[in-house]
Amino acid sequence: MLTKPPAPRNPLDRLTLAGLAWGEGTYARLAAPIGAAAFALYILLTAFTAWVLPDTNWDMLPYLAVAEEGTYPDPQALHDYAYSTVKAGVSAGDYAALTDDGGGFRSHMTSNAADFHSLLGMYRIKFLYAEILSTLSSVMSPVEAMRIVSVFSVLLFGAITLWWLRSEGALALAPVVAAVLIMADFGEAARASTPDLLCSALFLAGLYAYVRGREVATAILLFLAFMARPDNIVFLAIFAVLLIAYRQKAWGALAGFAASFVAYFAISHWAHHPGWWPHLWFSSIEQHYNMNNFHPAFSVTAYLRAFATSLLRAVSMNSWVGVSVLALAGWYTASRAGFRLDRRGGILFAALVLGVLAKFTVFPIHDTRIYFPNLIPPFLLLVGPLMALWSSLGHGERRVGLHVIPGDKP
């Protein structure tokens, strides 16, 4: 039979239950400010970590080089500048790791300015990041400029996320969003001296503007996100197709795509980008030492091998696949309960999910940072339906918890 759980007799049990009840009641009353404070603390700790414990990665060298090409037009002088700048800005151990891998790629680039210079087209295309570094480097150390950009990107991303949650009346879910950020390797992206998090912050701001119907801001911010990482053109193309197919009025997003589409070809030509297949070959098949006039014949076998290898690594070594599945599970749960996204939000959610799949298909690389811009917005879109679901459960019939005594029949 069913019966109420027996009242605790042990004083320690009663004290524990009283403490839990007090904690539950306190959090229920102060969920929004507690959630906002916890999330803000997490963002501040991440920004602090990005400044004091930055990740020293090899990409720092070409990014610093493209930022000062105008000052050092000679490849050897530019090479010397990039390496000496990084040497002055990182520890001796970190510099050794960047320049000596026992005769491999890094060792070769340390001693060969021409080959190093041939790689810059793949970095020069991140135009906005390079220009920001160039501007900041005139008033501070170039390595510190990279850290400043990372810290700013963390704070901007956190501020936009909190503002989005506040506008949805969902600050109580801020700790959950922080947990998703941890799973999505937000801290790793923050510590990296790359344009990924800057792109993500601008991208998130653009999507928030779209959700709120701020068309001018949508166009500007999505275009700026593209200028930080031009591979965002994949998402923008899918988003534009869905908006047109479903006849959703959103001229800001369409204008952002149109401007990015035109700029993509102009920047690719200006940057002397090697092209899709040579770049994919370098990133996912084999690191070629000199990208000048490197035009390998397209190979279906090589592409499929790169696709399979990257997929295996993504599933076993990275988090973006799991985070994407979690977002889909949240969408499915809310929809099954009758709390669905509105038309505008639903189109964006679909574009974000399809954008991840399309980006991996077009350029199969396993790193989570490549897909990070698309990982967090789906959860922010879902906070409205999930808060409505939570509210409906809270206002439903409250039932006394019962338990089944083993061996009894109901």
Tab-separated table of N, CA and C in Angstrom, residues 34 44 105 117 138 149 163 184 196 206 260 272 278-279 285 308 317 324 327 346 356 381:
chain	number	residue	atom	x	y	z
A	34	ILE	N	20.342	35.437	-6.557
A	34	ILE	CA	21.378	34.435	-6.293
A	34	ILE	C	21.932	33.907	-7.608
A	44	LEU	N	33.491	36.628	-13.835
A	44	LEU	CA	34.644	37.374	-13.340
A	44	LEU	C	35.839	36.452	-13.094
A	105	PHE	N	56.935	20.583	-37.257
A	105	PHE	CA	56.359	21.787	-37.857
A	105	PHE	C	56.832	23.057	-37.146
A	117	HIS	N	55.659	32.905	-43.529
A	117	HIS	CA	54.906	33.958	-44.196
A	117	HIS	C	53.850	33.383	-45.130
A	138	SER	N	49.767	49.534	-30.230
A	138	SER	CA	50.433	50.841	-30.242
A	138	SER	C	50.501	51.458	-28.848
A	149	VAL	N	41.899	41.568	-25.217
A	149	VAL	CA	40.791	41.183	-26.088
A	149	VAL	C	40.054	39.989	-25.501
A	163	TRP	N	21.918	39.771	-19.552
A	163	TRP	CA	20.855	40.654	-20.037
A	163	TRP	C	19.758	39.843	-20.726
A	184	ALA	N	30.818	23.488	-22.300
A	184	ALA	CA	31.178	23.905	-23.663
A	184	ALA	C	32.592	24.469	-23.758
A	196	ASP	N	38.157	33.539	-31.427
A	196	ASP	CA	36.938	32.738	-31.294
A	196	ASP	C	35.931	33.346	-30.319
A	206	GLY	N	24.369	39.903	-31.620
A	206	GLY	CA	23.565	39.997	-32.832
A	206	GLY	C	22.298	39.156	-32.767
A	260	SER	N	28.024	40.238	-45.454
A	260	SER	CA	29.064	39.240	-45.183
A	260	SER	C	29.402	38.445	-46.435
A	272	HIS	N	44.763	36.880	-49.627
A	272	HIS	CA	45.457	35.792	-50.316
A	272	HIS	C	45.210	34.453	-49.613
A	278	PRO	N	42.785	23.641	-49.905
A	278	PRO	CA	44.120	23.721	-49.307
A	278	PRO	C	44.084	23.993	-47.801
A	279	HIS	N	43.160	24.862	-47.368
A	279	HIS	CA	43.059	25.168	-45.940
A	279	HIS	C	42.598	23.927	-45.165
A	285	ILE	N	44.151	17.300	-42.637
A	285	ILE	CA	44.770	16.162	-43.322
A	285	ILE	C	46.272	16.115	-43.061
A	308	ALA	N	35.900	11.404	-40.990
A	308	ALA	CA	35.784	10.324	-40.013
A	308	ALA	C	36.711	10.549	-38.826
A	317	MET	N	36.924	13.407	-27.657
A	317	MET	CA	37.844	14.355	-27.039
A	317	MET	C	37.247	15.733	-26.786
A	324	SER	N	25.436	20.041	-27.992
A	324	SER	CA	24.397	20.177	-29.023
A	324	SER	C	23.242	19.208	-28.778
A	327	ALA	N	21.078	20.479	-25.967
A	327	ALA	CA	20.162	21.540	-26.399
A	327	ALA	C	18.954	20.953	-27.115
A	346	GLY	N	12.052	29.838	-33.198
A	346	GLY	CA	12.176	28.495	-33.755
A	346	GLY	C	13.049	28.461	-34.997
A	356	VAL	N	25.809	24.178	-37.055
A	356	VAL	CA	26.870	23.328	-36.512
A	356	VAL	C	27.127	22.147	-37.445
A	381	LEU	N	17.598	30.597	-25.942
A	381	LEU	CA	16.278	30.602	-26.571
A	381	LEU	C	15.283	29.750	-25.788
